[in-house]
Structures are given as C-alpha cells and as structure tokens.
Short mmCIF file of C-alpha atoms in Angstrom, two decimals:
data_model
loop_
_atom_site.label_atom_id
_atom_site.label_comp_id
_atom_site.label_asym_id
_atom_site.label_seq_id
_atom_site.Cartn_x
_atom_site.Cartn_y
_atom_site.Cartn_z
CA UNK A 1 22.74 -22.99 20.08
CA UNK A 2 20.13 -23.85 17.49
CA UNK A 3 18.78 -21.16 15.32
CA UNK A 4 15.09 -20.48 15.78
CA UNK A 5 13.19 -21.35 12.48
CA UNK A 6 10.89 -18.61 11.24
CA UNK A 7 7.18 -19.65 11.06
CA UNK A 8 4.88 -18.59 8.21
CA UNK A 9 3.93 -15.53 9.68
CA UNK A 10 7.55 -14.24 10.89
CA UNK A 11 10.05 -12.46 9.22
CA UNK A 12 13.81 -12.06 10.04
CA UNK A 13 14.55 -8.61 10.98
CA UNK A 14 16.37 -6.47 8.22
CA UNK A 15 20.16 -6.94 8.58
CA UNK A 16 22.08 -4.06 9.17
CA UNK A 17 23.14 -2.29 5.88
CA UNK A 18 20.46 -4.21 3.92
CA UNK A 19 18.92 -2.28 0.85
CA UNK A 20 15.73 -0.73 1.96
CA UNK A 21 12.41 -1.75 0.28
CA UNK A 22 11.93 1.92 -1.01
CA UNK A 23 14.30 4.99 -0.91
CA UNK A 24 12.85 8.31 -1.92
CA UNK A 25 15.53 11.06 -2.31
CA UNK A 26 14.70 14.89 -3.07
CA UNK A 27 11.50 14.09 -4.83
CA UNK A 28 9.54 16.90 -6.34
CA UNK A 29 6.40 16.85 -8.79
CA UNK A 30 4.73 19.77 -10.43
CA UNK A 31 1.10 19.74 -12.13
CA UNK A 32 1.95 22.63 -14.47
CA UNK A 33 2.76 25.26 -12.12
CA UNK A 34 1.39 23.78 -8.96
CA UNK A 35 4.13 21.87 -6.89
CA UNK A 36 2.59 18.71 -5.57
CA UNK A 37 5.44 17.37 -4.06
CA UNK A 38 8.42 19.38 -2.43
CA UNK A 39 11.84 17.64 -1.82
CA UNK A 40 10.34 14.81 -0.23
CA UNK A 41 12.97 12.40 1.34
CA UNK A 42 11.66 8.95 2.74
CA UNK A 43 13.12 5.60 3.27
CA UNK A 44 10.86 2.47 4.15
CA UNK A 45 12.73 -0.55 5.75
CA UNK A 46 11.88 -3.92 4.72
CA UNK A 47 8.90 -5.45 6.62
CA UNK A 48 8.00 -1.91 7.98
CA UNK A 49 4.47 -0.67 8.28
CA UNK A 50 4.42 3.06 7.31
CA UNK A 51 1.04 5.14 7.74
CA UNK A 52 0.98 8.44 5.55
CA UNK A 53 -1.55 10.75 6.78
CA UNK A 54 -2.42 14.38 6.28
CA UNK A 55 -5.20 16.75 5.25
CA UNK A 56 -6.93 16.60 1.57
CA UNK A 57 -4.41 17.91 -1.02
CA UNK A 58 -1.28 17.51 1.09
CA UNK A 59 0.36 15.00 -1.51
CA UNK A 60 0.22 11.85 0.29
CA UNK A 61 -1.59 9.96 -2.59
CA UNK A 62 0.44 11.40 -5.07
CA UNK A 63 3.78 10.30 -3.28
CA UNK A 64 2.56 6.71 -2.99
CA UNK A 65 1.54 6.49 -6.61
CA UNK A 66 5.18 7.69 -7.73
CA UNK A 67 6.55 4.54 -6.15
CA UNK A 68 5.01 2.40 -8.90
CA UNK A 69 5.28 4.89 -11.62
CA UNK A 70 1.46 5.62 -11.68
CA UNK A 71 2.54 9.20 -11.10
CA UNK A 72 5.73 10.72 -12.87
CA UNK A 73 8.09 13.18 -11.09
CA UNK A 74 10.28 15.99 -12.45
CA UNK A 75 13.14 15.99 -9.79
CA UNK A 76 14.77 13.29 -7.22
CA UNK A 77 15.16 9.77 -7.30
CA UNK A 78 13.14 6.75 -6.21
CA UNK A 79 14.67 3.19 -5.59
CA UNK A 80 12.81 0.05 -5.12
CA UNK A 81 14.59 -3.10 -3.73
CA UNK A 82 17.67 -1.00 -5.24
CA UNK A 83 16.42 -0.67 -8.70
CA UNK A 84 16.20 3.04 -9.75
CA UNK A 85 12.76 3.97 -11.19
CA UNK A 86 13.10 5.63 -14.37
CA UNK A 87 10.73 6.38 -17.26
CA UNK A 88 12.38 3.27 -19.21
CA UNK A 89 9.80 0.47 -19.53
CA UNK A 90 12.18 -2.18 -18.31
CA UNK A 91 12.64 -0.21 -15.17
CA UNK A 92 8.87 0.55 -14.67
CA UNK A 93 8.27 -3.12 -15.21
CA UNK A 94 11.10 -4.39 -12.85
CA UNK A 95 9.65 -1.97 -10.00
CA UNK A 96 6.01 -3.18 -10.63
CA UNK A 97 6.90 -6.79 -10.28
CA UNK A 98 7.84 -5.95 -6.75
CA UNK A 99 4.95 -3.60 -5.89
CA UNK A 100 1.33 -4.31 -5.25
CA UNK A 101 -1.18 -1.41 -5.23
CA UNK A 102 -4.75 -1.36 -3.55
CA UNK A 103 -6.84 1.83 -4.71
CA UNK A 104 -9.84 3.74 -3.17
CA UNK A 105 -11.99 2.20 -5.80
CA UNK A 106 -11.98 -1.61 -6.32
CA UNK A 107 -11.26 -1.46 -10.08
CA UNK A 108 -12.75 -5.04 -10.58
CA UNK A 109 -13.81 -6.19 -14.07
CA UNK A 110 -17.36 -6.59 -13.88
CA UNK A 111 -17.55 -9.33 -16.59
CA UNK A 112 -15.21 -11.56 -14.64
CA UNK A 113 -15.62 -13.62 -11.71
CA UNK A 114 -13.67 -12.96 -8.59
CA UNK A 115 -11.39 -15.95 -9.39
CA UNK A 116 -10.96 -14.50 -12.96
CA UNK A 117 -9.98 -10.99 -11.58
CA UNK A 118 -7.29 -12.54 -9.53
CA UNK A 119 -6.14 -14.78 -12.08
CA UNK A 120 -5.91 -12.15 -15.07
CA UNK A 121 -2.77 -10.48 -14.42
CA UNK A 122 -1.06 -13.94 -13.46
CA UNK A 123 -1.90 -15.10 -16.85
CA UNK A 124 -1.30 -12.13 -19.00
CA UNK A 125 1.59 -10.42 -17.08
CA UNK A 126 3.47 -13.21 -15.34
CA UNK A 127 2.44 -15.87 -18.06
CA UNK A 128 1.85 -18.55 -15.52
CA UNK A 129 -0.10 -21.53 -16.29
CA UNK A 130 -4.13 -21.70 -15.75
CA UNK A 131 -3.67 -24.36 -13.15
CA UNK A 132 -0.83 -22.58 -11.09
CA UNK A 133 -2.67 -19.16 -11.53
CA UNK A 134 -6.01 -20.67 -10.31
CA UNK A 135 -4.24 -22.29 -7.25
CA UNK A 136 -2.50 -19.12 -6.26
CA UNK A 137 -5.64 -16.91 -6.65
CA UNK A 138 -7.69 -19.41 -4.52
CA UNK A 139 -4.79 -19.32 -1.87
CA UNK A 140 -5.03 -15.54 -1.57
CA UNK A 141 -8.73 -15.64 -1.47
CA UNK A 142 -8.71 -17.77 1.43
CA UNK A 143 -5.91 -15.44 2.97
CA UNK A 144 -8.38 -12.61 2.83
CA UNK A 145 -11.14 -14.93 4.10
CA UNK A 146 -13.45 -15.06 1.13
CA UNK A 147 -12.70 -18.26 -0.96
CA UNK A 148 -16.36 -18.98 -0.93
CA UNK A 149 -16.99 -15.91 -3.10
CA UNK A 150 -14.64 -17.19 -5.96
CA UNK A 151 -17.13 -17.82 -8.42
CA UNK A 152 -19.34 -14.70 -8.00
CA UNK A 153 -19.26 -11.30 -9.85
CA UNK A 154 -18.40 -8.13 -8.14
CA UNK A 155 -21.85 -6.80 -8.39
CA UNK A 156 -22.82 -9.70 -6.03
CA UNK A 157 -20.22 -8.56 -3.52
CA UNK A 158 -20.31 -5.83 -0.78
CA UNK A 159 -18.03 -3.13 -0.79
CA UNK A 160 -15.78 -4.54 1.76
CA UNK A 161 -15.83 -7.93 -0.11
CA UNK A 162 -15.02 -6.26 -3.11
CA UNK A 163 -12.01 -4.36 -1.54
CA UNK A 164 -10.70 -7.75 -0.09
CA UNK A 165 -10.88 -9.18 -3.55
CA UNK A 166 -8.89 -6.24 -4.76
CA UNK A 167 -6.25 -7.10 -1.99
CA UNK A 168 -6.11 -10.60 -2.92
CA UNK A 169 -5.54 -9.71 -6.49
CA UNK A 170 -2.54 -7.61 -5.77
CA UNK A 171 -1.20 -10.57 -3.45
CA UNK A 172 -1.45 -13.09 -5.91
CA UNK A 173 1.24 -11.40 -7.84
CA UNK A 174 3.43 -12.05 -4.68
CA UNK A 175 4.79 -8.46 -4.40
CA UNK A 176 7.56 -7.52 -2.10
CA UNK A 177 5.79 -4.34 -1.07
CA UNK A 178 2.14 -3.46 -0.75
CA UNK A 179 0.89 -0.07 -1.28
CA UNK A 180 -2.57 1.12 -0.02
CA UNK A 181 -4.10 4.40 -1.26
CA UNK A 182 -7.07 5.22 1.08
CA UNK A 183 -8.32 1.67 0.88
CA UNK A 184 -11.38 2.35 3.09
CA UNK A 185 -12.37 5.72 1.90
CA UNK A 186 -15.11 4.52 -0.47
CA UNK A 187 -16.54 1.97 2.01
CA UNK A 188 -19.64 2.25 4.27
CA UNK A 189 -18.65 2.55 7.76
CA UNK A 190 -19.62 -1.02 8.67
CA UNK A 191 -17.56 -2.45 5.88
CA UNK A 192 -14.39 -0.67 6.75
CA UNK A 193 -13.26 -3.18 9.74
CA UNK A 194 -13.49 -6.14 7.56
CA UNK A 195 -10.90 -4.47 5.33
CA UNK A 196 -8.73 -3.06 7.97
CA UNK A 197 -8.63 -6.38 9.76
CA UNK A 198 -7.36 -8.32 6.45
CA UNK A 199 -4.69 -5.44 6.35
CA UNK A 200 -3.95 -5.88 10.03
CA UNK A 201 -3.42 -9.58 9.36
CA UNK A 202 -1.19 -8.96 6.50
CA UNK A 203 0.86 -6.65 8.49
CA UNK A 204 1.23 -9.36 11.19
CA UNK A 205 2.65 -11.73 8.36
CA UNK A 206 5.69 -9.31 7.86
CA UNK A 207 4.59 -7.86 4.72
CA UNK A 208 6.15 -4.36 3.81
CA UNK A 209 3.33 -1.75 3.81
CA UNK A 210 2.84 1.85 3.20
CA UNK A 211 -0.76 2.93 3.63
CA UNK A 212 -2.36 6.46 2.96
CA UNK A 213 -5.26 6.52 5.38
CA UNK A 214 -7.49 8.73 7.76
CA UNK A 215 -8.08 5.65 9.80
CA UNK A 216 -5.87 6.62 13.09
CA UNK A 217 -6.87 3.51 14.90
CA UNK A 218 -5.19 1.38 12.31
CA UNK A 219 -2.14 3.81 12.46
CA UNK A 220 -2.03 3.38 16.31
CA UNK A 221 -2.41 -0.33 16.19
CA UNK A 222 -0.29 -1.40 13.08
CA UNK A 223 2.15 1.19 12.06
CA UNK A 224 5.75 1.30 12.79
CA UNK A 225 5.97 4.83 11.62
CA UNK A 226 3.39 7.63 10.98
CA UNK A 227 4.56 10.16 8.35
CA UNK A 228 2.36 13.38 8.27
CA UNK A 229 2.31 15.33 5.06
CA UNK A 230 1.11 18.94 4.50
CA UNK A 231 1.43 21.12 1.26
CA UNK A 232 3.57 18.58 -0.61
CA UNK A 233 6.10 18.33 2.35
CA UNK A 234 6.82 15.61 4.92
CA UNK A 235 6.09 17.84 8.17
CA UNK A 236 6.60 15.42 10.97
CA UNK A 237 7.20 11.67 11.35
CA UNK A 238 7.72 9.38 14.28
CA UNK A 239 6.40 6.33 16.09
CA UNK A 240 2.58 6.27 16.66
CA UNK A 241 2.87 6.76 20.17
CA UNK A 242 5.29 9.79 19.67
CA UNK A 243 2.91 11.17 16.80
CA UNK A 244 -0.28 10.69 18.69
CA UNK A 245 0.77 11.81 22.20
CA UNK A 246 3.27 14.63 21.48
CA UNK A 247 3.07 15.74 17.97
CA UNK A 248 5.77 18.64 17.68
CA UNK A 249 4.50 20.77 14.71
CA UNK A 250 1.55 23.25 14.83
CA UNK A 251 0.26 21.42 11.53
CA UNK A 252 0.13 18.08 12.93
CA UNK A 253 -1.44 19.14 16.04
CA UNK A 254 -4.09 20.93 14.09
CA UNK A 255 -4.95 18.03 11.88
CA UNK A 256 -5.02 15.69 14.81
CA UNK A 257 -7.34 17.76 16.79
CA UNK A 258 -9.80 17.71 13.87
CA UNK A 259 -9.60 13.99 13.07
CA UNK A 260 -9.56 12.84 16.59
CA UNK A 261 -12.51 15.07 17.91
#
C-alpha cells in the first residue's frame, strides 16, 4: 500500500516514545516569599494545542514565560525538544531557537516598518541575508493575511493587525513551538476575532501551541486539552468537552460559572 503523503497543512502523528515538545517537572517559583508556581508537572506533545486558563494571578502567564526563560524558576526542570533549560546562555539560546512567543502587548518597533519588524531578528539573531529575511517575512505576513501592510508603520495599523504582525514576526523565526500569553486581552472586542482566526489557522496547520487565554470559544474549538490553574497549581485538565461539560473541581466550576455567564 502506498503511503499517504502529508499536505502542507498536515503533520504526522507523534510516534510512540517520541520526545515531547515540552516537559515540565516539579516546577516551583517564588517572588520573594510569594510562591507563584507550586510543583507544576506538565507535558506538551508535538502538534498539541494546549489552552491554559484560570483566574487572574493563578500563575498561568508565569508558567508559560518560564518555558523560554523569560521567567526564572527555583526548583524543578524544563525540557524543550529534550533540551534542558538551565541558566547557561547556550541552553537559553538553544531553547529560544525552538520557541516563538506572542505577548499581550504587540511590542513592535515604531520606527520600523511591518516588514522590517519581521526581518530584524532574522538578520541580527539568525544572521540570514537581507534577501532571505525579506522573502521569509513576506511569506509569513501572507500567512497572517496582511502582506499589503508590509511597508506601513505600527501606528498606521489597527490593534488586531499589529497583533497579527507580532504573530508573523514570531513565525518568521520558524519555531517548533508557539506560546501565546493572552494575545487578545489588549484588543478591542471587534478586533479579537481576526487574531483568533489567525491562531485557529495556525493550529490547523499542525503547530504545537500553548495558549494562555480567557477566550473559551477558542478553547472549545481549537484545544486538544484545557489546563486550569489556580493559586500556582494545575487544579484540573482534560479535553474541552470534559472540562466544559463536567468540571470535577469546585474551583474550576466556580471559574467557569463566572466566565461563561
């Protein structure tokens, strides 16, 4: 029998025994005397779409930011593609080559065009040529459906467009894993859909994604698994159908009753 060829938007399932995209083991973090993360254990499979939710201050953004060393931790272990994240610069660099990050704020350089924003890290960090950087940046601006904005400045774009530029910029580095830290929280309601549509498209193409969000419609539609955090701990996790229809823990039920009213 002839093997089915993978299309551009399909990925092969993760083989048994394959190295997970991310492994977090017994992770704890303190800010002074305040413990922000408490013995967190979490594995993200390759190609998995994970949504992390929970009340404000639950540790979800802190958790996602530890994965690419934007936050340090005091106890535990993080492995990305099997590489242990330590404080050594070479370990941080190796992990960051594999991880793209999109923040609440767009963090675009106002003095650079959209295209230049997407090319900058490629030129400075990856050392690719001007031609290759421009071609790749234009490719990913097309993927997020704003190639016509390439020569504009951030101030000339809507919030939704700016966030899509931020996604294109992260994708231009061709990461294995994309992290999103509440990517729609700074947007006006009418701009949220265009960013979520872009993320949904990305998920459909097989990208490994971990998304901190309060957008429960996105979680229902896109997530393979929903993780609920509270007070620095993972309290509950499951498929979207399990989590939304039959949450087991009182804290999860209370959260959902408040956010889905």
